[in-house]
JSON list of C-alpha atoms in Angstrom, two decimals:
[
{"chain": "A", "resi": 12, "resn": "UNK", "atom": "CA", "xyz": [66.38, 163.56, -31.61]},
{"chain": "A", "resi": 13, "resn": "UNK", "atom": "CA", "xyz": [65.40, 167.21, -32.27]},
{"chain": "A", "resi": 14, "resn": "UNK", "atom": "CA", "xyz": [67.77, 167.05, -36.11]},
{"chain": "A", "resi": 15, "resn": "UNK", "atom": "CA", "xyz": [66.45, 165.05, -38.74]},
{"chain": "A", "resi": 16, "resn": "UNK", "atom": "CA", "xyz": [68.37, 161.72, -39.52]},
{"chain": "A", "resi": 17, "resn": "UNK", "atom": "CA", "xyz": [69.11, 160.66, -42.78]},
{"chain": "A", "resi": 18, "resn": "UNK", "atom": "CA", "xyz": [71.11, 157.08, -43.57]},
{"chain": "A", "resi": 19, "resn": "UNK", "atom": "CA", "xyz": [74.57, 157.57, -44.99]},
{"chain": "A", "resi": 20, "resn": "UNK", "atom": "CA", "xyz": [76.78, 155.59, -46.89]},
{"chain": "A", "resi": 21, "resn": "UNK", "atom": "CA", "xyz": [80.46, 156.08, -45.41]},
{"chain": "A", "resi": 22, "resn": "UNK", "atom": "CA", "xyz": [82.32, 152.60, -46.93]},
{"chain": "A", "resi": 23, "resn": "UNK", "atom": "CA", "xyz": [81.11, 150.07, -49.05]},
{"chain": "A", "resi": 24, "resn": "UNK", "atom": "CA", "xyz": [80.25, 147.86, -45.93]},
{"chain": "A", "resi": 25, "resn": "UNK", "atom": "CA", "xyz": [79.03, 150.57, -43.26]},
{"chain": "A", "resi": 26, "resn": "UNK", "atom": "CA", "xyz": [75.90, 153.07, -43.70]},
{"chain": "A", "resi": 27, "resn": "UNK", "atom": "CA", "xyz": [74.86, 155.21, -40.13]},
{"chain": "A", "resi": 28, "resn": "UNK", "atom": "CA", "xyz": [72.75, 157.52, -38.87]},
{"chain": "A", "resi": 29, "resn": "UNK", "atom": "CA", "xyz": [73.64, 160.99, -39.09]},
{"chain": "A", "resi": 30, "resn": "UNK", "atom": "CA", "xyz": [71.89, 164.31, -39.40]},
{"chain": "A", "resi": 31, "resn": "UNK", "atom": "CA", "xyz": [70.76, 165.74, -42.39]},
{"chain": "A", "resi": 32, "resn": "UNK", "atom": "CA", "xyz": [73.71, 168.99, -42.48]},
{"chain": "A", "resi": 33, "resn": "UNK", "atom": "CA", "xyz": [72.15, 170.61, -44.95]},
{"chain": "A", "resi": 34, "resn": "UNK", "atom": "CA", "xyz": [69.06, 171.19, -42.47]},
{"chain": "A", "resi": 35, "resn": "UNK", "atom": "CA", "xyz": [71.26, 171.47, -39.01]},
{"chain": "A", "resi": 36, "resn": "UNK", "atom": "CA", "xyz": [71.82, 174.78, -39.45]},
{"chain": "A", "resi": 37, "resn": "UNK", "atom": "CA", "xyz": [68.01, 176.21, -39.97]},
{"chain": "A", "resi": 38, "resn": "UNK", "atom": "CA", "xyz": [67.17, 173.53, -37.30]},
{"chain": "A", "resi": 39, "resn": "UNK", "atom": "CA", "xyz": [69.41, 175.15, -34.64]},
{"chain": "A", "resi": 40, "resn": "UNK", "atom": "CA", "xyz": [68.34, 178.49, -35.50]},
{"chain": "A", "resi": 41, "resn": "UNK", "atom": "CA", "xyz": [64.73, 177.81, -34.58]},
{"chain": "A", "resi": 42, "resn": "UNK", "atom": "CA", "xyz": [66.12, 175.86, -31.49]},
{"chain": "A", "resi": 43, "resn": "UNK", "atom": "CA", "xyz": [68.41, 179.17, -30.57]},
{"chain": "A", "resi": 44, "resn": "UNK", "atom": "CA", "xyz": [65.39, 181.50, -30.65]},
{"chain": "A", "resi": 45, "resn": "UNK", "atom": "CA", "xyz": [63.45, 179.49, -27.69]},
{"chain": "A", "resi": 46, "resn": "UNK", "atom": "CA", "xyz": [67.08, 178.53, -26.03]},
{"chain": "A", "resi": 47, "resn": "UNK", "atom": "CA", "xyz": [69.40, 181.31, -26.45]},
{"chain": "A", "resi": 48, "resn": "UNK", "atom": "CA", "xyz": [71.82, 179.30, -24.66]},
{"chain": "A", "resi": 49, "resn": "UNK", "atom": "CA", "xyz": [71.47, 176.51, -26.98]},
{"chain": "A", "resi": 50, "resn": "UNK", "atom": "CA", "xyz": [75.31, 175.37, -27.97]},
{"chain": "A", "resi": 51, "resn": "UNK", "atom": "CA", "xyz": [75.31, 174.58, -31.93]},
{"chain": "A", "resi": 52, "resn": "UNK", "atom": "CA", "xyz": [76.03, 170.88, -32.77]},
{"chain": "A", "resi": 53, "resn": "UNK", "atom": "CA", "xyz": [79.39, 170.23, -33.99]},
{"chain": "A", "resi": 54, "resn": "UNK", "atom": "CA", "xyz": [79.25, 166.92, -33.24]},
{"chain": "A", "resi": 55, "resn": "UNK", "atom": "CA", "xyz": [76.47, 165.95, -35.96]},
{"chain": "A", "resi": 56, "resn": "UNK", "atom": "CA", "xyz": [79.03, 166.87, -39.09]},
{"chain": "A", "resi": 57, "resn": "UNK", "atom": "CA", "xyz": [81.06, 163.57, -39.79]},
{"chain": "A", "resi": 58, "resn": "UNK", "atom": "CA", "xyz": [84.27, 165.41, -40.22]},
{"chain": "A", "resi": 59, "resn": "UNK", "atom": "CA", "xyz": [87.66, 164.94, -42.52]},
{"chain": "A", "resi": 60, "resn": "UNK", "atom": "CA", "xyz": [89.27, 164.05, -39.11]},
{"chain": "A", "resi": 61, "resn": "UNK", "atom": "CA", "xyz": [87.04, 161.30, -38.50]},
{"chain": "A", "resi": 62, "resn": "UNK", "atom": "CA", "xyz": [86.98, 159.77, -41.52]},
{"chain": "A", "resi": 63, "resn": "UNK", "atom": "CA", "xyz": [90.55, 159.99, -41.60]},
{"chain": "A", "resi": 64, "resn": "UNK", "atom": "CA", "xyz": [91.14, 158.05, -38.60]},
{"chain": "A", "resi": 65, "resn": "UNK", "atom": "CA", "xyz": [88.60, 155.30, -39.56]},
{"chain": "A", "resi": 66, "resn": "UNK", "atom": "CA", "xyz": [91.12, 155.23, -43.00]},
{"chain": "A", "resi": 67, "resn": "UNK", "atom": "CA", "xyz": [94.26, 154.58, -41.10]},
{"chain": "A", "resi": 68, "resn": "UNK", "atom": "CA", "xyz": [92.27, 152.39, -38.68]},
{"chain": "A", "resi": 69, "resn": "UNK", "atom": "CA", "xyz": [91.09, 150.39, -41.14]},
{"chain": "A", "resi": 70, "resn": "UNK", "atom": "CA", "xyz": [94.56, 150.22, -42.84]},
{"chain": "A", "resi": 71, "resn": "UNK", "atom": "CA", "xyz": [96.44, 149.94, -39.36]},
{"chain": "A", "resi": 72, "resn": "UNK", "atom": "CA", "xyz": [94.31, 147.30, -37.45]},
{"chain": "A", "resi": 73, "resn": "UNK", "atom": "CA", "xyz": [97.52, 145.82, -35.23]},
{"chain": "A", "resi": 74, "resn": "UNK", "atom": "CA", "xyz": [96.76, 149.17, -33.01]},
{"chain": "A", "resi": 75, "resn": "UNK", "atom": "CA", "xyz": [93.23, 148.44, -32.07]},
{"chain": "A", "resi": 76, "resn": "UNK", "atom": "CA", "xyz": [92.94, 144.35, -32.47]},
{"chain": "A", "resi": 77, "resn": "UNK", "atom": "CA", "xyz": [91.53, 142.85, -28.97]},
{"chain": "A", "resi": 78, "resn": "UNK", "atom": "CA", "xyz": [92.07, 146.12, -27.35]},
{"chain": "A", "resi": 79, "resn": "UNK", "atom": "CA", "xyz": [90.25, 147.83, -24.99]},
{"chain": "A", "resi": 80, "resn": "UNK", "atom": "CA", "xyz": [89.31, 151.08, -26.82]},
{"chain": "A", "resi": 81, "resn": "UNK", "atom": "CA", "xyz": [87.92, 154.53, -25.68]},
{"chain": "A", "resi": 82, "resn": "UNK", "atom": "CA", "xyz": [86.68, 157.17, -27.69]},
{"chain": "A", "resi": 83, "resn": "UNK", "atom": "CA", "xyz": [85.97, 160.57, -26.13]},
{"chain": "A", "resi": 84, "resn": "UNK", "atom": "CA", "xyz": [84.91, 163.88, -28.10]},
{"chain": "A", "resi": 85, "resn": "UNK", "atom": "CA", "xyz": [83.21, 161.38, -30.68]},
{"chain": "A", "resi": 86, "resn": "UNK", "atom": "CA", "xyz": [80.61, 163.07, -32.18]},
{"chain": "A", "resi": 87, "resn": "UNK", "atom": "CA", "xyz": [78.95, 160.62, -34.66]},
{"chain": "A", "resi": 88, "resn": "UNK", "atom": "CA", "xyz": [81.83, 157.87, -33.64]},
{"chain": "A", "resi": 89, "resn": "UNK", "atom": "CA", "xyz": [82.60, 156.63, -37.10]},
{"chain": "A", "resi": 90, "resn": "UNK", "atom": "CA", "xyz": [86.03, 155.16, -35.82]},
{"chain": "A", "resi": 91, "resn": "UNK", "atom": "CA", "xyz": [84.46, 153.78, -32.94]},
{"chain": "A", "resi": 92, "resn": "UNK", "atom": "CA", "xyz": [81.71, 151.89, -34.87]},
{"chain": "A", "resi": 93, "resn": "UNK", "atom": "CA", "xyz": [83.68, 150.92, -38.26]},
{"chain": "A", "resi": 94, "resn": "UNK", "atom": "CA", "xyz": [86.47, 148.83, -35.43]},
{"chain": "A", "resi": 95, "resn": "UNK", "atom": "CA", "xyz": [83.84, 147.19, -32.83]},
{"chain": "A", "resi": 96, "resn": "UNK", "atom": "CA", "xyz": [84.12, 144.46, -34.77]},
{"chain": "A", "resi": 97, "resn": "UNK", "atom": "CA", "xyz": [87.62, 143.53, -34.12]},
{"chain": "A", "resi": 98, "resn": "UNK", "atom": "CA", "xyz": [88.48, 145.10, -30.70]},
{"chain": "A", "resi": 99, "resn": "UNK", "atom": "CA", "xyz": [88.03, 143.96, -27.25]},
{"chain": "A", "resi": 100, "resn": "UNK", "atom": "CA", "xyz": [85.90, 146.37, -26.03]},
{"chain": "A", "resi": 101, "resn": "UNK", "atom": "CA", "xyz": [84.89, 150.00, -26.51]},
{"chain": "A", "resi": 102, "resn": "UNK", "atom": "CA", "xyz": [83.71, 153.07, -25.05]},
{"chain": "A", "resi": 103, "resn": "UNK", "atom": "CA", "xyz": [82.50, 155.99, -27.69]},
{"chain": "A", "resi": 104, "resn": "UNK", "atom": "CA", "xyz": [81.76, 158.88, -25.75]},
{"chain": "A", "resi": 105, "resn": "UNK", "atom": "CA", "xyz": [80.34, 162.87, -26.40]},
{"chain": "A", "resi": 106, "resn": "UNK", "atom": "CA", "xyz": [79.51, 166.09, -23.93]},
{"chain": "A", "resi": 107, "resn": "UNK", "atom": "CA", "xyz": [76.43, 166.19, -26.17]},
{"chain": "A", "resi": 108, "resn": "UNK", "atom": "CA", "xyz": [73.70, 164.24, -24.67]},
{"chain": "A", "resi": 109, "resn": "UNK", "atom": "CA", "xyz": [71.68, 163.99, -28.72]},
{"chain": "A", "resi": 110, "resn": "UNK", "atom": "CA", "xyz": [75.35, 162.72, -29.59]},
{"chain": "A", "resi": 111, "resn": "UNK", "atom": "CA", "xyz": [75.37, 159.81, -27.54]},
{"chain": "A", "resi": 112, "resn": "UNK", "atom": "CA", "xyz": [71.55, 158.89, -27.98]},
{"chain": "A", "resi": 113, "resn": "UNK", "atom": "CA", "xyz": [72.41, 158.90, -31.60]},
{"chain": "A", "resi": 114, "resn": "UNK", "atom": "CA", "xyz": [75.71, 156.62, -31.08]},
{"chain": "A", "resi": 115, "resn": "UNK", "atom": "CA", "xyz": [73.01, 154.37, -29.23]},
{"chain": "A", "resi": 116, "resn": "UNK", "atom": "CA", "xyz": [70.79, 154.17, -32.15]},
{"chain": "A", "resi": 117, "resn": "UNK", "atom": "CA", "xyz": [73.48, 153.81, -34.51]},
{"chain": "A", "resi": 118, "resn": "UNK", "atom": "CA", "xyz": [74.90, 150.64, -32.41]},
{"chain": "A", "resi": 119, "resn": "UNK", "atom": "CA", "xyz": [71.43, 149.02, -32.36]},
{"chain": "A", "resi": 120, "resn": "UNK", "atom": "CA", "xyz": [71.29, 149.40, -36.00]},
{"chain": "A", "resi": 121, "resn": "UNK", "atom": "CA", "xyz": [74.86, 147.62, -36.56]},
{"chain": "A", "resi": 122, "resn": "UNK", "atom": "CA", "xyz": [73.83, 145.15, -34.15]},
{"chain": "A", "resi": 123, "resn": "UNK", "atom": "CA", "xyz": [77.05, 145.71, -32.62]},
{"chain": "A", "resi": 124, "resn": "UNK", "atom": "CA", "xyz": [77.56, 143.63, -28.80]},
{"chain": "A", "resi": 125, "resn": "UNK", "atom": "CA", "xyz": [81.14, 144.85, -27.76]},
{"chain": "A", "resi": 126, "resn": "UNK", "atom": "CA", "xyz": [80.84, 148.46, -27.41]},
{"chain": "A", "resi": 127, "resn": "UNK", "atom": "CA", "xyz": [78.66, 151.10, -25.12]},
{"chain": "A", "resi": 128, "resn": "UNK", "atom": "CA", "xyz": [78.11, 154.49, -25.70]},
{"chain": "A", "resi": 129, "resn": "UNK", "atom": "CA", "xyz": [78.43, 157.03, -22.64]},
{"chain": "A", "resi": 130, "resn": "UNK", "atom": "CA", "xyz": [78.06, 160.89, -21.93]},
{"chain": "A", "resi": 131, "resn": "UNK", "atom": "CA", "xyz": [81.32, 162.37, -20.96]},
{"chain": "A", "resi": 132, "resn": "UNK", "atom": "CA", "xyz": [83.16, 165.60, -20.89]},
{"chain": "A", "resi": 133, "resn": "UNK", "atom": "CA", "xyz": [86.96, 165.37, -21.26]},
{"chain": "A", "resi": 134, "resn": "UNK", "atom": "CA", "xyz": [87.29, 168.17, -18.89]},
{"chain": "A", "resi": 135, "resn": "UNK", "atom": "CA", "xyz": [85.83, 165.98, -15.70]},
{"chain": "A", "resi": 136, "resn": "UNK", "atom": "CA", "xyz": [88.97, 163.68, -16.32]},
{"chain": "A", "resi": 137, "resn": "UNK", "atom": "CA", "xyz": [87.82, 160.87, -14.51]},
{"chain": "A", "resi": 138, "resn": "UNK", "atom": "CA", "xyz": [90.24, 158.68, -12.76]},
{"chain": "A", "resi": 139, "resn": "UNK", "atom": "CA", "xyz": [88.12, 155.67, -14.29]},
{"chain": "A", "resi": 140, "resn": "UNK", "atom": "CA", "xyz": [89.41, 156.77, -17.25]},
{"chain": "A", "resi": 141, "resn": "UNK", "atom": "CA", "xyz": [91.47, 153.61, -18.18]},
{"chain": "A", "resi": 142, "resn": "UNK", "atom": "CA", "xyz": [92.07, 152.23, -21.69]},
{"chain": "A", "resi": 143, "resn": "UNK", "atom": "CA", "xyz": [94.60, 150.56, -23.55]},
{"chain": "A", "resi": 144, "resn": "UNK", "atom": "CA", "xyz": [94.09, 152.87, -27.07]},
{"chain": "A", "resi": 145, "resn": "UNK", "atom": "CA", "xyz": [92.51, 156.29, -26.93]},
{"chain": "A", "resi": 146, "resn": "UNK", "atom": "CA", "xyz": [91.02, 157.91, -29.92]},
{"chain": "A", "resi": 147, "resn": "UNK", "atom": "CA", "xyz": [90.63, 161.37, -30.35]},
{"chain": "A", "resi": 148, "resn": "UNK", "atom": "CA", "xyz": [89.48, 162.91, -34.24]},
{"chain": "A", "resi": 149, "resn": "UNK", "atom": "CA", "xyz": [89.31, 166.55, -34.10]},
{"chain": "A", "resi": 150, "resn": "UNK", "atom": "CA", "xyz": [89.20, 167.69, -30.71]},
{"chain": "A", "resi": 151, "resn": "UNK", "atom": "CA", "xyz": [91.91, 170.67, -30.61]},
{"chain": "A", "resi": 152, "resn": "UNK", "atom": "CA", "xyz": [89.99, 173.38, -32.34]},
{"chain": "A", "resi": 153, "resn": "UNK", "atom": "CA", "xyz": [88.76, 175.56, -29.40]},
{"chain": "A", "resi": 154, "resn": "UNK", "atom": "CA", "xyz": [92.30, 177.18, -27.93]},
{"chain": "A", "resi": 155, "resn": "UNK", "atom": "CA", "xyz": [89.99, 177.41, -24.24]},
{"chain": "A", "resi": 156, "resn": "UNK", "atom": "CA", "xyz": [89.91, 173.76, -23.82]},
{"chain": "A", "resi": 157, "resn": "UNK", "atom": "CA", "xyz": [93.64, 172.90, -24.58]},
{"chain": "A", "resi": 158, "resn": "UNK", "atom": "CA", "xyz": [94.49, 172.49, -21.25]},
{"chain": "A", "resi": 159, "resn": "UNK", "atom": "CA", "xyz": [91.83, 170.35, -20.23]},
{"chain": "A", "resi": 160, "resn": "UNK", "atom": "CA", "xyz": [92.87, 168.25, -23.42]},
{"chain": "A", "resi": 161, "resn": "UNK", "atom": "CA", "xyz": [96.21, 167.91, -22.72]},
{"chain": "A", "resi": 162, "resn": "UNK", "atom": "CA", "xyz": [96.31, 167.36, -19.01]},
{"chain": "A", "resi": 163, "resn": "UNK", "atom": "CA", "xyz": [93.73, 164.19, -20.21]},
{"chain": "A", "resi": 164, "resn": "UNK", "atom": "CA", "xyz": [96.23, 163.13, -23.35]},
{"chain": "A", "resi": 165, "resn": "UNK", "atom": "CA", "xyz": [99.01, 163.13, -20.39]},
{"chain": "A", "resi": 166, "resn": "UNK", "atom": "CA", "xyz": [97.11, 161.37, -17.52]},
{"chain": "A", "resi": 167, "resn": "UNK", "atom": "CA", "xyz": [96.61, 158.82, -19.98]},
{"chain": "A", "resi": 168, "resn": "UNK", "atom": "CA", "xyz": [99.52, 158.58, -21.18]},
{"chain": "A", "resi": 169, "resn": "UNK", "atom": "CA", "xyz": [101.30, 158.32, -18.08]},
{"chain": "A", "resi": 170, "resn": "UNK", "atom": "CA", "xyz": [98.94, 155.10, -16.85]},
{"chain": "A", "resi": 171, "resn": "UNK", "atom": "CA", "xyz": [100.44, 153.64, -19.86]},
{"chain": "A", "resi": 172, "resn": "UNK", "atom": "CA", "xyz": [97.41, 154.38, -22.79]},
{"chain": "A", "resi": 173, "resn": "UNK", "atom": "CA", "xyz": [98.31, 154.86, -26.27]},
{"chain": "A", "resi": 174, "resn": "UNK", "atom": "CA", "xyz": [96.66, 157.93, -27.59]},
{"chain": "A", "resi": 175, "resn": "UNK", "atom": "CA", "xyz": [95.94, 158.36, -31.28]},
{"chain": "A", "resi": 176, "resn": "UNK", "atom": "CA", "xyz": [94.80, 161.59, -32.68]},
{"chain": "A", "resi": 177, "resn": "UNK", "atom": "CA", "xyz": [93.48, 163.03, -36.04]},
{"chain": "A", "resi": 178, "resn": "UNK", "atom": "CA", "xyz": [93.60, 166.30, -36.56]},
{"chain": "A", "resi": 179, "resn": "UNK", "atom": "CA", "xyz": [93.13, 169.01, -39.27]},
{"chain": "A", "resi": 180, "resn": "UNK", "atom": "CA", "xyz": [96.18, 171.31, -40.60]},
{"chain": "A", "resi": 181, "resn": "UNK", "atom": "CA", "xyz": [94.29, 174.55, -39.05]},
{"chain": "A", "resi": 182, "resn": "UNK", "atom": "CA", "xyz": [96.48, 177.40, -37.68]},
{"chain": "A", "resi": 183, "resn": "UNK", "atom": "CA", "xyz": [94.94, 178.02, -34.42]},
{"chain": "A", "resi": 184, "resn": "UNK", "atom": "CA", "xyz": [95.61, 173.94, -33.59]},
{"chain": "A", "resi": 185, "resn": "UNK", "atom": "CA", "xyz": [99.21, 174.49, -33.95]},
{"chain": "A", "resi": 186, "resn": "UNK", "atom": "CA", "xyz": [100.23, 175.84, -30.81]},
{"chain": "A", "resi": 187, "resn": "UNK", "atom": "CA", "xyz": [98.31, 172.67, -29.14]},
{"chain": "A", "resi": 188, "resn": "UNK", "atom": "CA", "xyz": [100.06, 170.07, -31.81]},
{"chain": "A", "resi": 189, "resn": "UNK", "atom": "CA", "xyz": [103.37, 171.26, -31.25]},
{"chain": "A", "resi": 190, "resn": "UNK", "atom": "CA", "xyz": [103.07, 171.10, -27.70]},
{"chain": "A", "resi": 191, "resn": "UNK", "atom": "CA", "xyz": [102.69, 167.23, -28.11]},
{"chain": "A", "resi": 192, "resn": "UNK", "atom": "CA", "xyz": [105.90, 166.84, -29.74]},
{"chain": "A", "resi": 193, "resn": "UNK", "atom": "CA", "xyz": [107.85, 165.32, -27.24]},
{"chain": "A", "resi": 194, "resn": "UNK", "atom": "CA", "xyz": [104.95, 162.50, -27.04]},
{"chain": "A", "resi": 195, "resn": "UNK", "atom": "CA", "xyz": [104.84, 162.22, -30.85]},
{"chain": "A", "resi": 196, "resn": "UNK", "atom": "CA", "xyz": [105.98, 158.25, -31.67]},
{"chain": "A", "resi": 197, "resn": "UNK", "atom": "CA", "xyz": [104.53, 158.00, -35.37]},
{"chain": "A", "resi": 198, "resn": "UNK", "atom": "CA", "xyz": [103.19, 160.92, -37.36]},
{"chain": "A", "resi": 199, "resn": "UNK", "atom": "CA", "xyz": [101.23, 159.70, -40.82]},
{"chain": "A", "resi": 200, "resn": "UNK", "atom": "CA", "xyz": [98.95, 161.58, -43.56]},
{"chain": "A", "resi": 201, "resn": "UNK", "atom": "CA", "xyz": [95.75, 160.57, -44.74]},
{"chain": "A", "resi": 202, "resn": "UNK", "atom": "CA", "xyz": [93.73, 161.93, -47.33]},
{"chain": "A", "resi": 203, "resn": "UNK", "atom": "CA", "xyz": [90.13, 162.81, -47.26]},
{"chain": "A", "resi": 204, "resn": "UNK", "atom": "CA", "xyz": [87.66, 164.16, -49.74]},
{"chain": "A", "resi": 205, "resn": "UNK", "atom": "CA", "xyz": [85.91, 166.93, -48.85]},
{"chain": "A", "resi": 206, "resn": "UNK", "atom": "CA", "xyz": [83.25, 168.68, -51.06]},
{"chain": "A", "resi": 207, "resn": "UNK", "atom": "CA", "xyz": [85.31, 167.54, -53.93]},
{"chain": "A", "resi": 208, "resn": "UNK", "atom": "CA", "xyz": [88.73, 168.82, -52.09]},
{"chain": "A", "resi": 209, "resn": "UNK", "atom": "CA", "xyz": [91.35, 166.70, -51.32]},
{"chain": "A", "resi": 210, "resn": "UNK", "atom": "CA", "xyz": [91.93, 167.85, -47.24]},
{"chain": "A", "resi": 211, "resn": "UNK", "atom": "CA", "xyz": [95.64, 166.30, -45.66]},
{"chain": "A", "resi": 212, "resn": "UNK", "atom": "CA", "xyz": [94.59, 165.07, -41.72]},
{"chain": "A", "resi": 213, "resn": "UNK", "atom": "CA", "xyz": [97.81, 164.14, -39.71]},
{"chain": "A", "resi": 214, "resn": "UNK", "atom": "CA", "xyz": [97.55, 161.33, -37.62]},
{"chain": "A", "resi": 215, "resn": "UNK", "atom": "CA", "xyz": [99.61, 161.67, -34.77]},
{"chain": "A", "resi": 216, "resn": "UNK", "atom": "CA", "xyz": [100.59, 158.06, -32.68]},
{"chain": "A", "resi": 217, "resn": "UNK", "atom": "CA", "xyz": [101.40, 159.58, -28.78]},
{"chain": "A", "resi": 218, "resn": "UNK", "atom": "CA", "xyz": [102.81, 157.77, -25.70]},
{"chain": "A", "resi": 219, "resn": "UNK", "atom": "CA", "xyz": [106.16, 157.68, -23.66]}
]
């Protein structure tokens, strides 16, 4: 793990592994001047969105009890990990290769059985894809992958998957959110603090 790991509190029951933020950025700087290439890691933020799915989650267990789960675009996975304890099964998947190794350690050190943590890119679209619940927490905020994102959401959908998804109120998401519309079954609010900011993250219940 080439960003320093710090243990965070993020209930009164859970602490993980996650990246010390304040350092991520001078970290990846010195990592972008031997790799220009080097893609910065926006999966080691725990974000409003994710922490506003593990809320409703927590408060809406009936969607997620003894299911088989999958969560792609999961960055640190808090959903995935707060729930392994009462689903099925579960899948909490990144595109970033230190993402999942973390999601590994971070398993080990909940001791958690039920759940695996894989590389995947939501753009590959596997036909193996098969879940009962999707989870997706922040995933629409590059406009260049919509399409891969939505032709997943509606594969998914259409093999019978409920798809739950958390996202922020940001204007360049819109276009993407109101395309869903016609999939939109349940539409709730949550509220997450954020630097002392109270931050509204719709979550948005999708299937036929």
């Amino acid at each position: 793990m080439r960003y320093p790991l710090k243990l965070i509190p993020v209930s009164a029951n859970l602490s993980i592994y996650a990246p010390d933020y304040e350092q991520v950025k001078e970290t990846y700087e010195l990592l972008l001047e031997a790799h220009p290439d080097e893609l910065f890691p926006y999966w080691a933020k725990l974000w409003p969105s994710s922490i506003a799915m593990d809320q409703f989650l927590q408060a809406n267990t009936s969607w997620v009890k003894q299911k088989k789960v999958l969560e792609i675009g999961a960055g640190l996975g808090l959903p995935s990990l707060a729930i392994a304890g009462i689903v099925k099964s579960i899948e909490v998947t990144d595109y970033a290769p230190e993402a999942v190794e973390l999601l590994e350690k971070n398993i080990q050190h909940l001791q958690l059985s039920n759940i695996k943590a894989k590389q995947l890119d939501w753009n590959d679209n596997p036909d193996t894809i098969v879940a009962d619940v999707l989870v997706l927490s922040d995933v629409n905020y590059n406009p260049g992958e919509f399409d891969g994102l939505m032709h997943l959401i509606n594969q998914c959908i259409d093999r019978g998957t409920i798809v739950l998804l958390a996202t922020p109120h940001r204007i360049m998401a819109s276009p993407f959110v109101n395309a869903l519309q016609q999939l939109v079954r349940q539409s709730h609010i949550e509220l997450v603090n954020e630097n002392g900011k109270s931050v509204e993250i719709s979550i948005l219940v999708l299937s036929k």
